[in-house]
GROMACS .gro file of C-alpha atoms in nm:
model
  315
    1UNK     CA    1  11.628   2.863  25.909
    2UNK     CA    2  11.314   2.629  25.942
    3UNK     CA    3  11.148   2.429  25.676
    4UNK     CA    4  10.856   2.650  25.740
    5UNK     CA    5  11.004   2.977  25.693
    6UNK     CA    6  11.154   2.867  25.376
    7UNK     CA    7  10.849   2.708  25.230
    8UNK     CA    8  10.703   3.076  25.327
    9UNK     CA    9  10.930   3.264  25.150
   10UNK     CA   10  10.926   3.017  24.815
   11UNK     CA   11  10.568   3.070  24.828
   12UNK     CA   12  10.601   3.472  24.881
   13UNK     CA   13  10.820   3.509  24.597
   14UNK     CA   14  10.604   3.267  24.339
   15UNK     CA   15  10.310   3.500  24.426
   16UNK     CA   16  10.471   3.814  24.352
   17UNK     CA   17  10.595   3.678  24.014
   18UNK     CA   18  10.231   3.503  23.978
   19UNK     CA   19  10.050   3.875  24.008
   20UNK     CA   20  10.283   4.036  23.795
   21UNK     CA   21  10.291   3.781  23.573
   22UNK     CA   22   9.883   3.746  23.492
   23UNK     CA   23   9.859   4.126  23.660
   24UNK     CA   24   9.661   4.075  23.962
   25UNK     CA   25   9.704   4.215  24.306
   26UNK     CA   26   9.767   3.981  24.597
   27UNK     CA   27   9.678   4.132  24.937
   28UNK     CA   28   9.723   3.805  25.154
   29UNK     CA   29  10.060   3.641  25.044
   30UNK     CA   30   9.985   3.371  25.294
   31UNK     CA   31   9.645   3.232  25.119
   32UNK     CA   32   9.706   2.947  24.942
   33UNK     CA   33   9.444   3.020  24.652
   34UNK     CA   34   9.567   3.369  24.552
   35UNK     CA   35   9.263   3.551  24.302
   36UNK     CA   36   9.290   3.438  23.960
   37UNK     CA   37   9.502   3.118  24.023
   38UNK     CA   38   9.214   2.873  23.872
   39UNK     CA   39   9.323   3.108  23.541
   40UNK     CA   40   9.622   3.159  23.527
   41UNK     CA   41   9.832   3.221  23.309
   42UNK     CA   42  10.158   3.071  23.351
   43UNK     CA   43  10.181   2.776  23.607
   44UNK     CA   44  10.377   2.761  23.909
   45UNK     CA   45  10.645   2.509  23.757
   46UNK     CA   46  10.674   2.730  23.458
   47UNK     CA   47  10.738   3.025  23.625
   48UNK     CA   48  10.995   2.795  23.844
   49UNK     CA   49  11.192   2.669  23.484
   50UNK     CA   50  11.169   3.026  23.375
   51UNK     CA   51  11.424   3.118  23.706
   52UNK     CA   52  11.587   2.841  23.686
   53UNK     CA   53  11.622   2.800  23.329
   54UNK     CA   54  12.037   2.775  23.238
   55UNK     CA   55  12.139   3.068  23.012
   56UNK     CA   56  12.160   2.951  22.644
   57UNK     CA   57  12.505   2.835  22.456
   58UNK     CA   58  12.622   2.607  22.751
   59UNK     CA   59  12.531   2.279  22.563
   60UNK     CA   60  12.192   2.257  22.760
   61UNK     CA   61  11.877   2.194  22.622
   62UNK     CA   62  11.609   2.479  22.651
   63UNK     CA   63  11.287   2.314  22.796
   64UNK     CA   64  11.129   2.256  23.074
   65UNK     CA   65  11.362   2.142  23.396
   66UNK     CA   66  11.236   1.983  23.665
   67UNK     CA   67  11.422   2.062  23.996
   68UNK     CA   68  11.434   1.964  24.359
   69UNK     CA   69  11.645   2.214  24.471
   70UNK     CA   70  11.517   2.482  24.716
   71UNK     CA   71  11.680   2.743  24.592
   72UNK     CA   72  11.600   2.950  24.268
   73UNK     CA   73  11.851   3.229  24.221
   74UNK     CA   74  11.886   3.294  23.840
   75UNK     CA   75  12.323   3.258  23.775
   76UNK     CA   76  12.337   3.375  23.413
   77UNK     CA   77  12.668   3.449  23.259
   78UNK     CA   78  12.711   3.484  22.926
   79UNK     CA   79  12.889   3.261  22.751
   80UNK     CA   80  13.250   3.250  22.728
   81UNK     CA   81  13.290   3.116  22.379
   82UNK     CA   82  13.144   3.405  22.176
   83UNK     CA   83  13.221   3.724  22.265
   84UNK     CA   84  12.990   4.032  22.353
   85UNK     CA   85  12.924   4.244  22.113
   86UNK     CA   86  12.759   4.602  22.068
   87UNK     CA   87  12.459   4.556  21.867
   88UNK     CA   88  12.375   4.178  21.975
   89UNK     CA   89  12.270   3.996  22.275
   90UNK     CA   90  12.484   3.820  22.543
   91UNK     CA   91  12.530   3.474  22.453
   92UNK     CA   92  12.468   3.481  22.054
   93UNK     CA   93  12.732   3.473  21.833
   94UNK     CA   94  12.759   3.791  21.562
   95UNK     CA   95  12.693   3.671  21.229
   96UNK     CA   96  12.981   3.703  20.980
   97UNK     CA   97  13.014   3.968  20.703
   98UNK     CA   98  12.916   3.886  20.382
   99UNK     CA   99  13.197   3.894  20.150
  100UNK     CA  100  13.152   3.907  19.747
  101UNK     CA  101  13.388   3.889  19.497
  102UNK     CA  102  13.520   4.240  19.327
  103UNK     CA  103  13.282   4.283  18.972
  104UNK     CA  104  13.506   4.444  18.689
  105UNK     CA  105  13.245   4.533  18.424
  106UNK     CA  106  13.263   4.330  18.066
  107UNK     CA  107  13.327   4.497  17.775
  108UNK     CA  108  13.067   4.294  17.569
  109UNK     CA  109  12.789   4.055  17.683
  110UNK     CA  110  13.041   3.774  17.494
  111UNK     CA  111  13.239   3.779  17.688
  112UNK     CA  112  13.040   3.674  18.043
  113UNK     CA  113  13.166   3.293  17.983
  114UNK     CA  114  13.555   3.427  18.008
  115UNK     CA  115  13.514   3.675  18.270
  116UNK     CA  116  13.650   3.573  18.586
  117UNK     CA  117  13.478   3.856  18.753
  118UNK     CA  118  13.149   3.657  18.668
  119UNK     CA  119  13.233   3.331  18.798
  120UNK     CA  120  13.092   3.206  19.062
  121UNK     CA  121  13.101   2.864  19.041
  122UNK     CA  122  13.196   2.598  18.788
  123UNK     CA  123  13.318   2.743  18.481
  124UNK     CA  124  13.025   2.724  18.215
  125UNK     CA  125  13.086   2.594  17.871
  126UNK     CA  126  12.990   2.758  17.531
  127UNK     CA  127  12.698   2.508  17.414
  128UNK     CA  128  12.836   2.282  17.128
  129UNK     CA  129  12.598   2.148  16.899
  130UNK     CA  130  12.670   1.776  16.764
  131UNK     CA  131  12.548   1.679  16.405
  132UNK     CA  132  12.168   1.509  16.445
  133UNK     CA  133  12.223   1.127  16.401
  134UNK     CA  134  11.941   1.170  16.121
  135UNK     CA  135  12.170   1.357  15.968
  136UNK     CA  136  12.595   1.275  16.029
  137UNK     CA  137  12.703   1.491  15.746
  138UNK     CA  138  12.655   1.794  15.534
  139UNK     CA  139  12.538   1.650  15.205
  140UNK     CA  140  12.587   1.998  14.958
  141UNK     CA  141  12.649   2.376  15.039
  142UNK     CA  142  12.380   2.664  14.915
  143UNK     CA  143  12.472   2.743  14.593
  144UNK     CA  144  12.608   3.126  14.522
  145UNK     CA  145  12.402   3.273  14.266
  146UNK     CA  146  12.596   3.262  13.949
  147UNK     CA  147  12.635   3.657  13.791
  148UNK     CA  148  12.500   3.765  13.496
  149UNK     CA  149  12.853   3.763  13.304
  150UNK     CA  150  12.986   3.419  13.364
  151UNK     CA  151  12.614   3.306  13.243
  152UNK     CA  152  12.711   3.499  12.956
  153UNK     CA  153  13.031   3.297  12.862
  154UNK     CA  154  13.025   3.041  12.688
  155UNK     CA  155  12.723   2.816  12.503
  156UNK     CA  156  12.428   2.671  12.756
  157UNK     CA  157  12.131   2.475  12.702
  158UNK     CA  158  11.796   2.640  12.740
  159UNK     CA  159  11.709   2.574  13.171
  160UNK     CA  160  11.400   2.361  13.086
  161UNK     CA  161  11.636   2.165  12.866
  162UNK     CA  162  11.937   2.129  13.110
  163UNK     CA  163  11.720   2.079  13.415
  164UNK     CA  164  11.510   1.745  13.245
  165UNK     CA  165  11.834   1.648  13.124
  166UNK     CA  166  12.008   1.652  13.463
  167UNK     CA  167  11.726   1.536  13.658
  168UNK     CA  168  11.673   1.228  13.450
  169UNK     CA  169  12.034   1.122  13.460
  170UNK     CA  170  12.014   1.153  13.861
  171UNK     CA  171  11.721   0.925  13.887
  172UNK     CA  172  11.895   0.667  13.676
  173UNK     CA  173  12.232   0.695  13.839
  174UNK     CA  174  12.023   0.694  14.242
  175UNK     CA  175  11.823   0.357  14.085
  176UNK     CA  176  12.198   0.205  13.958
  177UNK     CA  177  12.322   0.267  14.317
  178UNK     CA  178  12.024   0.074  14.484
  179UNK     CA  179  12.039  -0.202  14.288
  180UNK     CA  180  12.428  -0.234  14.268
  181UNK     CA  181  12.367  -0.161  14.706
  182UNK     CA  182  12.096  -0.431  14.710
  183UNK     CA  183  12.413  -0.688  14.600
  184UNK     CA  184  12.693  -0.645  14.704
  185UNK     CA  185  12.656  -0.335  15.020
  186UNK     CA  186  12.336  -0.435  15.160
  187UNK     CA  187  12.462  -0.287  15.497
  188UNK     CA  188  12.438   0.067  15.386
  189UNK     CA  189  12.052   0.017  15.311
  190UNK     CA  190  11.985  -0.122  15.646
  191UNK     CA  191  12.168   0.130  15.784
  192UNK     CA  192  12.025   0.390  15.632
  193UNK     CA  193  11.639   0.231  15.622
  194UNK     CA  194  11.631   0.239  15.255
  195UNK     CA  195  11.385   0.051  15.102
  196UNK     CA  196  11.351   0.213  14.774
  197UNK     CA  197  11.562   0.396  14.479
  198UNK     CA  198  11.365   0.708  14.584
  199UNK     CA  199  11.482   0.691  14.919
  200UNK     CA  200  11.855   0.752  14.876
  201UNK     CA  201  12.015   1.067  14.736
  202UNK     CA  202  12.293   1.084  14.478
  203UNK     CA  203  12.535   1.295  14.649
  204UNK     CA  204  12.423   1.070  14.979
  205UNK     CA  205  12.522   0.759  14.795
  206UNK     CA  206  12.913   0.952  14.682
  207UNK     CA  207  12.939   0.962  15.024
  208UNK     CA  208  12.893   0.625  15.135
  209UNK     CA  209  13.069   0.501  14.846
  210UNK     CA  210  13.361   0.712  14.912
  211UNK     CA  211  13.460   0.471  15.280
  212UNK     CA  212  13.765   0.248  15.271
  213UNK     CA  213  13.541  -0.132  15.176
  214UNK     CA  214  13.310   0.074  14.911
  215UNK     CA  215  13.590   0.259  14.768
  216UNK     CA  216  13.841  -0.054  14.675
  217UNK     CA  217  13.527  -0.236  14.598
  218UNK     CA  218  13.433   0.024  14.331
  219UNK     CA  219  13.770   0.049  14.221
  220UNK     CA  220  13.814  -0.302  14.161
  221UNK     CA  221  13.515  -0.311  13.929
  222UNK     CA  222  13.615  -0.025  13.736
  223UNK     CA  223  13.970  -0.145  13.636
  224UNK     CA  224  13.831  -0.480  13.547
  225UNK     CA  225  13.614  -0.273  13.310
  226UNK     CA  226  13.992  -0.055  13.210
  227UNK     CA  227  13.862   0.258  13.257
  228UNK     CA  228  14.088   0.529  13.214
  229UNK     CA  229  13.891   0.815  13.423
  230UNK     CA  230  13.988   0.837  13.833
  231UNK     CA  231  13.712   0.727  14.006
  232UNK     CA  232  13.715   1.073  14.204
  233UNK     CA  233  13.664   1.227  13.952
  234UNK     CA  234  13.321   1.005  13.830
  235UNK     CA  235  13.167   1.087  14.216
  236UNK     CA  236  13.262   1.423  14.152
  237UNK     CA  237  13.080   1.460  13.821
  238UNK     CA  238  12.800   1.255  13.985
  239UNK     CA  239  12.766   1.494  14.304
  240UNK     CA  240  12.762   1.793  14.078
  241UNK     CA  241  12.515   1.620  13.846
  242UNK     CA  242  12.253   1.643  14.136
  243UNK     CA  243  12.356   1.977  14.270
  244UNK     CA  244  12.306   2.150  13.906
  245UNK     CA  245  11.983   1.986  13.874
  246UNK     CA  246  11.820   2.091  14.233
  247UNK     CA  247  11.979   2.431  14.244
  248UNK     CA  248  11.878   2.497  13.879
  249UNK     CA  249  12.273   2.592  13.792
  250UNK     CA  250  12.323   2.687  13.421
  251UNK     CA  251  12.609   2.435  13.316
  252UNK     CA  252  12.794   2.505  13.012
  253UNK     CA  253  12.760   2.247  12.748
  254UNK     CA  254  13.146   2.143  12.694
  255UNK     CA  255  13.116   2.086  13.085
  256UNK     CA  256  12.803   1.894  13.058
  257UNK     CA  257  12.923   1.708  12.812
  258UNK     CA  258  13.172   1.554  13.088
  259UNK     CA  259  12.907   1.484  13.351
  260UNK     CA  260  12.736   1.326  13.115
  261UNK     CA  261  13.012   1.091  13.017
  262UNK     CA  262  13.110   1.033  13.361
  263UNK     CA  263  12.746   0.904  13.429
  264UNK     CA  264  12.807   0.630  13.194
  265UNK     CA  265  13.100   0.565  13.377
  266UNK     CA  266  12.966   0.550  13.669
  267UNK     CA  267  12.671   0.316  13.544
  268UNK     CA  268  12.922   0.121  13.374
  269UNK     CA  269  13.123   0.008  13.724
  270UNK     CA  270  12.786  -0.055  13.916
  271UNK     CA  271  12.659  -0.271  13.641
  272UNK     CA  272  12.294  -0.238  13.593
  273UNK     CA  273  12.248  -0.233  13.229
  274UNK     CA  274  11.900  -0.163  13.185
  275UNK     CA  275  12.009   0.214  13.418
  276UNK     CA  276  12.338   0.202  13.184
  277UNK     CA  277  12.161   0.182  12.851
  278UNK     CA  278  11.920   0.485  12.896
  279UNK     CA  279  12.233   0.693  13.014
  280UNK     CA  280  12.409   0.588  12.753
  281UNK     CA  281  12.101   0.667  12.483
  282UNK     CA  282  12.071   1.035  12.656
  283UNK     CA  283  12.454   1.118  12.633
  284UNK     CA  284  12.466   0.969  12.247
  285UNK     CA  285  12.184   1.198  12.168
  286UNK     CA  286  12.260   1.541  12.375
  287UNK     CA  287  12.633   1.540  12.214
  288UNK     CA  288  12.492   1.458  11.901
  289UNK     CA  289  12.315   1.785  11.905
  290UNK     CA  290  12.568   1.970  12.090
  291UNK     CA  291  12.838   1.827  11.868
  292UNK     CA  292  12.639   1.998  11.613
  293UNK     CA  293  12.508   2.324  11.777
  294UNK     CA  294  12.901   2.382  11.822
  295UNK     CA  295  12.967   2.329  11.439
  296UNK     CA  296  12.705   2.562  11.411
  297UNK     CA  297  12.841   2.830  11.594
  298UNK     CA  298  13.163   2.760  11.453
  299UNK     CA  299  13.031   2.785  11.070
  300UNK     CA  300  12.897   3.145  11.214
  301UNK     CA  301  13.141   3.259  11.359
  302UNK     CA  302  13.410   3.208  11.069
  303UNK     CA  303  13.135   3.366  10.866
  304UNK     CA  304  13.061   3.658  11.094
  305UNK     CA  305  13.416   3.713  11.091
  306UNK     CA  306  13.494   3.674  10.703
  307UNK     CA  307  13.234   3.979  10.652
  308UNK     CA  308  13.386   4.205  10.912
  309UNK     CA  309  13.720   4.155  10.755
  310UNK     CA  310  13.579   4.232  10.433
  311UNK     CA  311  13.429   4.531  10.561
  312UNK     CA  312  13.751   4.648  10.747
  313UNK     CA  313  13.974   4.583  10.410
  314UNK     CA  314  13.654   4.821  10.216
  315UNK     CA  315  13.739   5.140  10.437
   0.00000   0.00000   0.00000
């Protein structure tokens, strides 16, 4: 076949596809300015890719392809690597199934961290919550309100009494513990940023007093002074000195009595003596008077009970 007679049918086929293409009719196939060309809407060389164009999933790339070749007879296969399947073109692969886990219901909303039904990734943690470094340690627990019976038991000072008594012996015992601090543990005040008797609690000082140094170094002092009490039991006295006083506690005098001595104690190994002398003043006096309230009740009591027996013996 001549050059010419295959330029004439390359030409006679791009026409056809050029009028259906941008929808035009094309009465002389020979003219080499068909109607509409100077518009068109696809060019000649895209139309030519378009035929020529390899089928997709061969590792070609899709764009245009510029050819020399004469002939343009479209070979598309699908590809061999996937597999043809109802519902989806030649050539693309199907996409997989989506698979999920089986979901057994929880009995309680609880118990979604456990579940392995529910997980589906790392395993979550229940949130733990670490002390604030403001605050390492529980200093005191709320204190249970105290029934009417047990407040009924035994001899108390009137509350306004108690409560001045108790708060005063805290504020002397939280100024002996700075000052004694200021000496010989100045690291818990820097610690701590406490620049002032105010700043430090009682119960807050028991505690820091109660580590391994603090401890022998109290303990030292006290049996060089040969008392006789255990020094757990003083910071216990002095811990409950400042919980009765901010919770408002009724304490019954024989037990006050003991904090009260136990204070002095406690003044008495830190060694202030101007703290240790007003302790010592407000201990002298309150047993003084409770020494004597008790003799009191005793004196009424045997009295109270003389009369009854008198009456008993008169039936």
């Amino acid at each position: 076949m001549s050059t010419t007679t295959v330029n004439m049918i390359e030409w006679s086929e791009f026409t056809n596809l050029y009028a259906k293409v941008n929808g035009v009719s094309l009465t002389t196939p020979q003219s080499p300015s068909p109607p509409g060309l100077d518009n068109f809407i696809l060019s000649p060389q895209d139309i030519r890719d378009a035929i020529s164009a390899p089928p997709p999933g061969k590792g070609h790339r899709v764009g245009r392809h510029h050819s020399n070749s004469m002939s343009y007879t479209c070979n598309y296969e699908p590809s061999s690597s996937y597999p043809v399947l109802e519902g989806f073109l030649p050539g693309f692969p199907q996409a997989s199934p989506i698979s999920f886990p089986p979901v057994t219901p929880t009995s309680s909303p609880a118990d979604e961290y456990d579940s392995p039904s529910w997980r589906c990734g790392p395993r979550r943690e229940r949130p733990s919550f670490s002390p604030s470094p403001a605050r390492p340690f529980r200093t005191y627990k709320r204190a249970p309100k105290q029934p009417a019976a047990k407040q009924n038991q035994g001899v108390f000072l009137g509350l306004p009494v108690q409560a001045f008594v108790l708060t005063k012996i805290q504020t002397l015992l939280e100024h002996a513990c700075y000052t004694f601090a200021e000496q010989w543990l100045p690291h818990i005040l820097f610690e701590n940023g406490w620049d002032c008797p105010e700043a430090g609690e009682l119960n807050v000082w028991m505690h820091h007093f109660n580590f391994n140094v603090e401890r022998m170094t109290l303990c030292h002092v006290a049996q060089e002074h040969g008392m006789k009490e255990s020094l757990s039991d003083v910071m216990h006295s002095a811990k409950e000195i400042r919980h009765n006083a901010v919770h408002r506690n009724r304490v019954e005098i024989n037990e006050l009595a003991i904090h009260m001595d136990h204070a002095v104690d406690l003044c008495t190994i830190l060694g202030v003596q101007e703290d240790l002398d007003k302790v010592k003043a407000i201990r002298d006096y309150a047993k003084t008077e409770i020494d004597s309230l008790q003799a009191t009740i005793q004196a009424a009591k045997q009295e109270a009970e003389k009369k009854i027996m008198q009456f008993m013996k008169s039936l």
